[in-house]
Amino acid sequence: MNDLPSDDDLRTALDRLLDGLPPSQAARAVDRLIATYRGATPTHAPILRDRADVAAYAAYRMAATFEAVRTALGALAAAPPGWVPAGHPDVGGGTGAATWAATATWAGSRPVTVLDWSGPALELGREIAAANPALERARWERARIGASLTLPPTDLVTVSYVLNELSPADRGALLTAVASAAGAAVIVEPGTPDGYARVLEARDRLLAAGFRVAAPCPHDAACPIAPGTDWCHFSARVSRSSLHRRVKGGSLPYEDEKFAYVAAARFPVTPVPARVVRRPQIRKGQVLLDLCETEERLRRATVTKRHGDLYKAARDADWGDGWPPAGDGAPDA
């Protein structure tokens, strides 16, 4: 997969396009955007209002969105091996991070349409996409995301970091449109209790429409997490460019993006037997894995040196991975 676009390609395109952006101006816009995303957003106007907003958003959020969506798409791609989407609308796609993630998951180009309220976001996304040959056929269309949205039948629909911006009515209308049009759908939200709740709502609507869950859940039953006690989310490591560090005022070369997601499809999928739902705890001679399992339960598995190769695999396992590795049996708790 070395020929696929990477996060380095995206960061290079961003740095080139945003070269000369005054960090102080971008930082002020980022502060406002953070406050907006954490609060209740009115649905009568897009969050990204002008070029300065969009540039700040791209520097602040695009790489993190790319990594989160790429992780979710990778989990979908593993469930029906060999399946490749022939078309891909990205709803509320803004500057197009999810389209970059799709081209980093499946080789080749395909018809892509990015739908968003914000004209400036679409324009910047089009400019950034010029650096990605796989997006040469992409269309960038302004559309209100809500009850008036219609989607033609298509193989894959992505909706990332959008549901929080919508009223409950518009959110329901969007999910209905996605369920009616998509062969496969990936919904990504922030890795917060509220984001998890919105993902659960999306999961329920997709299941009711006849979809099967491909990831992260290893089953189609209700989430085994007791409401209000915890929430299901994952983490993707994001490399920070120098521009990213200037805009966010950080010094570390990376950050961890927490996100919740569901990937589902109308066609047959084979979910993993279990999913690692917390960061593995590595102790002397053993690894503790918190698993969500096919039996619709959460379980902590202890993998010790006596498990041989499985122990080595457990030491390499990461939060969000499927378990056990292909061909291995699950250890006793």
Short mmCIF file of C-alpha atoms in Angstrom, two decimals:
data_model
loop_
_atom_site.label_atom_id
_atom_site.label_comp_id
_atom_site.label_asym_id
_atom_site.label_seq_id
_atom_site.Cartn_x
_atom_site.Cartn_y
_atom_site.Cartn_z
CA MET A 1 0.00 0.00 0.00
CA ASN A 2 3.02 2.27 -0.30
CA ASP A 3 1.54 3.88 -3.42
CA LEU A 4 -1.51 5.13 -1.51
CA PRO A 5 -1.70 8.76 -0.36
CA SER A 6 -0.52 9.16 3.23
CA ASP A 7 -0.82 11.61 6.10
CA ASP A 8 2.58 12.97 5.02
CA ASP A 9 1.14 13.78 1.58
CA LEU A 10 -1.79 15.55 3.19
CA ARG A 11 0.41 17.56 5.56
CA THR A 12 2.68 18.57 2.69
CA ALA A 13 -0.30 19.78 0.68
CA LEU A 14 -1.64 21.69 3.69
CA ASP A 15 1.71 23.30 4.49
CA ARG A 16 2.15 24.39 0.89
CA LEU A 17 -1.31 25.88 0.64
CA LEU A 18 -1.28 27.56 4.05
CA ASP A 19 2.27 28.88 3.88
CA GLY A 20 2.22 32.49 5.07
CA LEU A 21 -0.92 32.11 7.21
CA PRO A 22 -0.35 34.42 10.21
CA PRO A 23 -0.25 32.13 13.27
CA SER A 24 -1.92 34.75 15.49
CA GLN A 25 -4.87 35.09 13.12
CA ALA A 26 -5.17 31.34 12.80
CA ALA A 27 -4.94 30.86 16.56
CA ARG A 28 -7.81 33.30 17.16
CA ALA A 29 -9.95 31.48 14.62
CA VAL A 30 -9.04 28.13 16.20
CA ASP A 31 -10.10 29.37 19.65
CA ARG A 32 -13.49 30.38 18.26
CA LEU A 33 -13.89 27.09 16.41
CA ILE A 34 -13.06 25.08 19.54
CA ALA A 35 -15.72 26.95 21.49
CA THR A 36 -18.23 26.39 18.70
CA TYR A 37 -17.55 22.68 18.30
CA ARG A 38 -17.82 22.13 22.07
CA GLY A 39 -21.10 23.99 22.33
CA ALA A 40 -24.47 23.87 20.61
CA THR A 41 -24.11 24.91 16.99
CA PRO A 42 -26.99 26.69 15.22
CA THR A 43 -28.07 24.83 12.13
CA HIS A 44 -28.99 27.90 10.09
CA ALA A 45 -25.37 28.76 9.23
CA PRO A 46 -22.18 26.80 8.55
CA ILE A 47 -19.46 26.87 11.21
CA LEU A 48 -16.72 27.66 8.66
CA ARG A 49 -17.71 31.11 7.48
CA ASP A 50 -14.75 32.46 5.50
CA ARG A 51 -11.28 31.68 4.21
CA ALA A 52 -9.62 32.46 7.55
CA ASP A 53 -11.93 30.05 9.39
CA VAL A 54 -11.34 27.34 6.82
CA ALA A 55 -7.55 27.76 6.84
CA ALA A 56 -7.51 27.59 10.63
CA TYR A 57 -9.75 24.52 10.59
CA ALA A 58 -7.58 22.77 8.02
CA ALA A 59 -4.42 23.42 10.04
CA TYR A 60 -6.10 22.51 13.33
CA ARG A 61 -8.34 19.57 12.45
CA MET A 62 -7.81 18.07 9.00
CA ALA A 63 -4.94 15.70 9.86
CA ALA A 64 -6.79 14.41 12.95
CA THR A 65 -9.99 13.83 10.99
CA PHE A 66 -7.99 12.03 8.32
CA GLU A 67 -6.43 9.63 10.85
CA ALA A 68 -9.72 8.89 12.63
CA VAL A 69 -11.62 8.25 9.40
CA ARG A 70 -8.77 6.21 7.94
CA THR A 71 -8.87 3.97 11.01
CA ALA A 72 -12.62 3.47 10.65
CA LEU A 73 -12.39 2.83 6.91
CA GLY A 74 -9.57 0.35 7.49
CA ALA A 75 -11.80 -1.59 9.87
CA LEU A 76 -14.58 -1.60 7.26
CA ALA A 77 -12.17 -2.74 4.54
CA ALA A 78 -11.05 -5.69 6.67
CA ALA A 79 -14.61 -6.99 7.19
CA PRO A 80 -15.34 -7.84 3.52
CA PRO A 81 -11.79 -8.37 2.12
CA GLY A 82 -11.56 -7.51 -1.55
CA TRP A 83 -14.48 -5.09 -1.57
CA VAL A 84 -13.64 -1.70 -3.10
CA PRO A 85 -16.19 1.12 -3.26
CA ALA A 86 -17.03 2.34 -6.74
CA GLY A 87 -18.36 5.69 -5.55
CA HIS A 88 -18.08 7.82 -2.43
CA PRO A 89 -20.15 10.82 -1.30
CA ASP A 90 -18.70 12.50 1.80
CA VAL A 91 -21.51 14.33 3.61
CA GLY A 92 -20.48 17.45 5.50
CA GLY A 93 -16.96 16.78 4.26
CA GLY A 94 -15.65 20.34 4.50
CA THR A 95 -12.08 20.36 3.24
CA GLY A 96 -12.23 16.68 2.30
CA ALA A 97 -10.27 14.81 4.97
CA ALA A 98 -12.49 11.72 4.62
CA THR A 99 -11.92 11.60 0.87
CA TRP A 100 -8.17 11.56 1.50
CA ALA A 101 -8.74 8.77 4.02
CA ALA A 102 -10.66 6.72 1.45
CA THR A 103 -7.87 7.10 -1.13
CA ALA A 104 -5.42 5.97 1.58
CA THR A 105 -7.55 2.85 2.16
CA TRP A 106 -8.40 1.70 -1.37
CA ALA A 107 -6.13 2.12 -4.38
CA GLY A 108 -7.31 3.87 -7.54
CA SER A 109 -9.66 6.74 -8.19
CA ARG A 110 -13.44 6.71 -8.09
CA PRO A 111 -16.28 9.22 -8.40
CA VAL A 112 -16.22 11.29 -5.21
CA THR A 113 -18.61 14.04 -4.16
CA VAL A 114 -17.95 16.27 -1.15
CA LEU A 115 -21.10 17.92 0.18
CA ASP A 116 -20.92 20.80 2.65
CA TRP A 117 -22.68 24.00 3.65
CA SER A 118 -19.51 26.06 3.53
CA GLY A 119 -18.41 27.37 0.15
CA PRO A 120 -14.99 28.48 1.47
CA ALA A 121 -14.37 25.00 2.92
CA LEU A 122 -15.20 23.35 -0.39
CA GLU A 123 -12.95 25.74 -2.28
CA LEU A 124 -9.99 25.11 0.01
CA GLY A 125 -10.65 21.37 -0.12
CA ARG A 126 -10.57 21.48 -3.92
CA GLU A 127 -7.23 23.29 -3.82
CA ILE A 128 -5.72 20.79 -1.38
CA ALA A 129 -7.06 17.85 -3.41
CA ALA A 130 -5.06 18.99 -6.44
CA ALA A 131 -2.07 17.31 -4.74
CA ASN A 132 -3.87 13.92 -4.69
CA PRO A 133 -4.21 12.31 -8.15
CA ALA A 134 -6.83 9.89 -6.80
CA LEU A 135 -9.16 12.86 -6.22
CA GLU A 136 -8.92 14.28 -9.72
CA ARG A 137 -12.55 13.30 -10.40
CA ALA A 138 -13.88 14.68 -7.11
CA ARG A 139 -16.79 17.13 -7.17
CA TRP A 140 -17.23 19.76 -4.50
CA GLU A 141 -20.88 20.75 -4.06
CA ARG A 142 -22.55 23.15 -1.67
CA ALA A 143 -25.53 21.57 0.06
CA ARG A 144 -27.51 22.08 3.22
CA ILE A 145 -27.07 19.02 5.41
CA GLY A 146 -30.49 18.18 6.80
CA ALA A 147 -34.03 17.28 5.84
CA SER A 148 -33.67 18.55 2.26
CA LEU A 149 -30.61 16.41 1.50
CA THR A 150 -31.01 13.59 -1.01
CA LEU A 151 -28.34 11.06 -1.92
CA PRO A 152 -28.27 8.82 -5.00
CA PRO A 153 -27.56 5.11 -4.54
CA THR A 154 -23.85 4.64 -3.93
CA ASP A 155 -21.34 2.15 -2.54
CA LEU A 156 -19.94 4.17 0.36
CA VAL A 157 -21.08 7.20 2.36
CA THR A 158 -18.97 8.85 5.04
CA VAL A 159 -20.24 11.28 7.67
CA SER A 160 -17.47 12.49 9.96
CA TYR A 161 -17.72 15.02 12.78
CA VAL A 162 -21.03 16.31 11.42
CA LEU A 163 -23.86 14.99 13.60
CA ASN A 164 -23.02 17.36 16.46
CA GLU A 165 -23.71 20.32 14.17
CA LEU A 166 -27.28 19.23 13.44
CA SER A 167 -30.57 19.53 15.24
CA PRO A 168 -32.13 16.18 16.25
CA ALA A 169 -34.58 16.44 13.34
CA ASP A 170 -31.87 17.16 10.77
CA ARG A 171 -29.66 14.45 12.27
CA GLY A 172 -32.44 11.90 11.88
CA ALA A 173 -33.15 13.03 8.31
CA LEU A 174 -29.47 12.72 7.39
CA LEU A 175 -29.19 9.22 8.83
CA THR A 176 -32.35 8.18 6.97
CA ALA A 177 -30.88 9.51 3.71
CA VAL A 178 -27.60 7.67 4.32
CA ALA A 179 -29.38 4.41 5.15
CA SER A 180 -31.49 4.68 1.99
CA ALA A 181 -28.59 5.40 -0.37
CA ALA A 182 -25.49 3.61 0.91
CA GLY A 183 -24.18 0.11 0.39
CA ALA A 184 -21.81 0.84 3.26
CA ALA A 185 -21.70 3.73 5.70
CA VAL A 186 -19.07 5.01 8.10
CA ILE A 187 -20.06 7.48 10.82
CA VAL A 188 -17.32 9.13 12.92
CA GLU A 189 -17.84 11.44 15.90
CA PRO A 190 -15.63 12.83 18.68
CA GLY A 191 -14.62 10.27 21.30
CA THR A 192 -16.77 11.80 24.04
CA PRO A 193 -19.85 10.43 25.81
CA ASP A 194 -22.03 12.64 23.62
CA GLY A 195 -20.20 11.57 20.46
CA TYR A 196 -20.62 7.93 21.45
CA ALA A 197 -24.36 8.51 22.01
CA ARG A 198 -24.72 9.96 18.51
CA VAL A 199 -22.84 7.01 17.04
CA LEU A 200 -25.16 4.63 18.89
CA GLU A 201 -28.15 6.45 17.40
CA ALA A 202 -26.62 6.10 13.93
CA ARG A 203 -25.86 2.41 14.55
CA ASP A 204 -29.45 1.73 15.62
CA ARG A 205 -30.85 3.46 12.54
CA LEU A 206 -28.55 1.56 10.19
CA LEU A 207 -29.41 -1.78 11.80
CA ALA A 208 -33.12 -0.98 11.55
CA ALA A 209 -32.60 -0.28 7.84
CA GLY A 210 -31.08 -3.72 7.26
CA PHE A 211 -27.38 -3.02 7.65
CA ARG A 212 -24.89 -5.29 9.41
CA VAL A 213 -22.20 -3.86 11.68
CA ALA A 214 -18.71 -4.37 10.27
CA ALA A 215 -16.81 -2.51 13.01
CA PRO A 216 -15.96 -1.77 15.71
CA CYS A 217 -18.58 -4.05 17.28
CA PRO A 218 -18.15 -7.82 16.72
CA HIS A 219 -21.95 -8.24 16.75
CA ASP A 220 -25.21 -6.54 15.81
CA ALA A 221 -26.71 -6.71 19.30
CA ALA A 222 -27.05 -3.85 21.76
CA CYS A 223 -23.86 -2.31 23.11
CA PRO A 224 -22.92 -4.16 26.33
CA ILE A 225 -21.75 -0.95 28.02
CA ALA A 226 -24.25 0.04 30.70
CA PRO A 227 -25.60 3.51 29.86
CA GLY A 228 -23.91 6.25 31.85
CA THR A 229 -21.06 4.04 33.11
CA ASP A 230 -18.62 4.33 30.22
CA TRP A 231 -18.47 4.94 26.49
CA CYS A 232 -16.88 3.20 23.51
CA HIS A 233 -14.16 5.19 21.76
CA PHE A 234 -10.75 4.76 20.22
CA SER A 235 -7.56 6.69 19.61
CA ALA A 236 -5.45 7.51 16.55
CA ARG A 237 -2.01 9.08 16.78
CA VAL A 238 -1.64 12.21 14.66
CA SER A 239 1.73 13.63 13.63
CA ARG A 240 1.86 17.41 13.97
CA SER A 241 3.43 19.56 11.29
CA SER A 242 5.27 22.73 12.25
CA LEU A 243 2.23 24.73 11.12
CA HIS A 244 -0.02 22.55 13.27
CA ARG A 245 2.18 23.15 16.32
CA ARG A 246 2.21 26.91 15.73
CA VAL A 247 -1.56 27.12 15.37
CA LYS A 248 -2.29 24.94 18.41
CA GLY A 249 0.52 26.28 20.56
CA GLY A 250 1.84 22.77 21.27
CA SER A 251 5.37 21.45 21.44
CA LEU A 252 4.91 17.69 21.05
CA PRO A 253 5.37 16.27 17.53
CA TYR A 254 2.13 14.29 17.86
CA GLU A 255 -1.28 14.20 19.51
CA ASP A 256 -3.86 11.48 20.09
CA GLU A 257 -7.25 11.94 18.44
CA LYS A 258 -10.07 10.28 20.39
CA PHE A 259 -13.05 9.27 18.30
CA ALA A 260 -16.12 7.01 18.20
CA TYR A 261 -17.36 5.33 15.04
CA VAL A 262 -19.55 2.74 13.40
CA ALA A 263 -18.98 1.07 10.04
CA ALA A 264 -21.89 -0.90 8.60
CA ALA A 265 -22.87 -2.47 5.30
CA ARG A 266 -25.85 -3.98 3.50
CA PHE A 267 -23.69 -6.77 2.06
CA PRO A 268 -22.22 -9.68 4.05
CA VAL A 269 -19.44 -8.72 6.44
CA THR A 270 -17.31 -10.73 8.85
CA PRO A 271 -16.53 -8.71 11.97
CA VAL A 272 -13.55 -9.58 14.13
CA PRO A 273 -14.19 -12.13 16.93
CA ALA A 274 -13.44 -9.45 19.51
CA ARG A 275 -12.24 -5.83 19.64
CA VAL A 276 -9.70 -4.35 22.04
CA VAL A 277 -11.70 -1.48 23.56
CA ARG A 278 -9.11 -0.02 25.93
CA ARG A 279 -5.39 0.55 25.77
CA PRO A 280 -3.73 -2.80 26.60
CA GLN A 281 -2.05 -3.00 29.99
CA ILE A 282 1.40 -4.55 29.72
CA ARG A 283 2.69 -5.99 32.97
CA LYS A 284 5.54 -8.29 33.85
CA GLY A 285 4.90 -11.54 32.03
CA GLN A 286 1.32 -10.72 31.06
CA VAL A 287 -0.89 -8.43 29.01
CA LEU A 288 -4.43 -7.42 30.04
CA LEU A 289 -6.84 -6.92 27.16
CA ASP A 290 -10.30 -5.39 27.60
CA LEU A 291 -12.42 -6.97 24.88
CA CYS A 292 -15.85 -6.52 23.39
CA GLU A 293 -16.79 -9.99 22.18
CA THR A 294 -19.16 -11.70 19.77
CA GLU A 295 -21.14 -13.03 22.73
CA GLU A 296 -22.35 -9.45 23.32
CA ARG A 297 -20.23 -8.99 26.42
CA LEU A 298 -17.21 -7.13 27.73
CA ARG A 299 -14.42 -9.27 29.13
CA ARG A 300 -10.88 -8.79 30.39
CA ALA A 301 -8.51 -11.41 28.98
CA THR A 302 -5.13 -12.10 30.55
CA VAL A 303 -2.50 -13.25 28.08
CA THR A 304 0.66 -14.64 29.64
CA LYS A 305 3.97 -16.00 28.42
CA ARG A 306 2.53 -19.51 28.51
CA HIS A 307 0.38 -18.52 25.52
CA GLY A 308 3.54 -18.37 23.38
CA ASP A 309 3.05 -16.51 20.10
CA LEU A 310 -0.27 -15.16 21.29
CA TYR A 311 1.56 -13.40 24.12
CA LYS A 312 3.87 -11.75 21.59
CA ALA A 313 0.84 -10.66 19.59
CA ALA A 314 -0.80 -9.26 22.73
CA ARG A 315 2.29 -7.16 23.47
CA ASP A 316 1.96 -5.68 19.99
CA ALA A 317 -1.82 -5.24 20.17
CA ASP A 318 -3.21 -1.73 20.16
CA TRP A 319 -6.40 -0.06 21.29
CA GLY A 320 -9.00 -0.72 18.60
CA ASP A 321 -7.37 -3.81 17.11
CA GLY A 322 -9.29 -6.99 16.38
CA TRP A 323 -8.48 -9.95 18.61
CA PRO A 324 -7.15 -12.58 18.37
CA PRO A 325 -4.84 -12.30 15.37
CA ALA A 326 -6.01 -14.32 12.36
CA GLY A 327 -5.43 -18.02 12.91
CA ASP A 328 -4.95 -17.82 16.70
CA GLY A 329 -7.36 -18.94 19.37
CA ALA A 330 -8.50 -16.64 22.13
CA PRO A 331 -6.85 -17.14 25.54
CA ASP A 332 -8.78 -18.05 28.63
CA ALA A 333 -9.63 -15.17 30.95
#
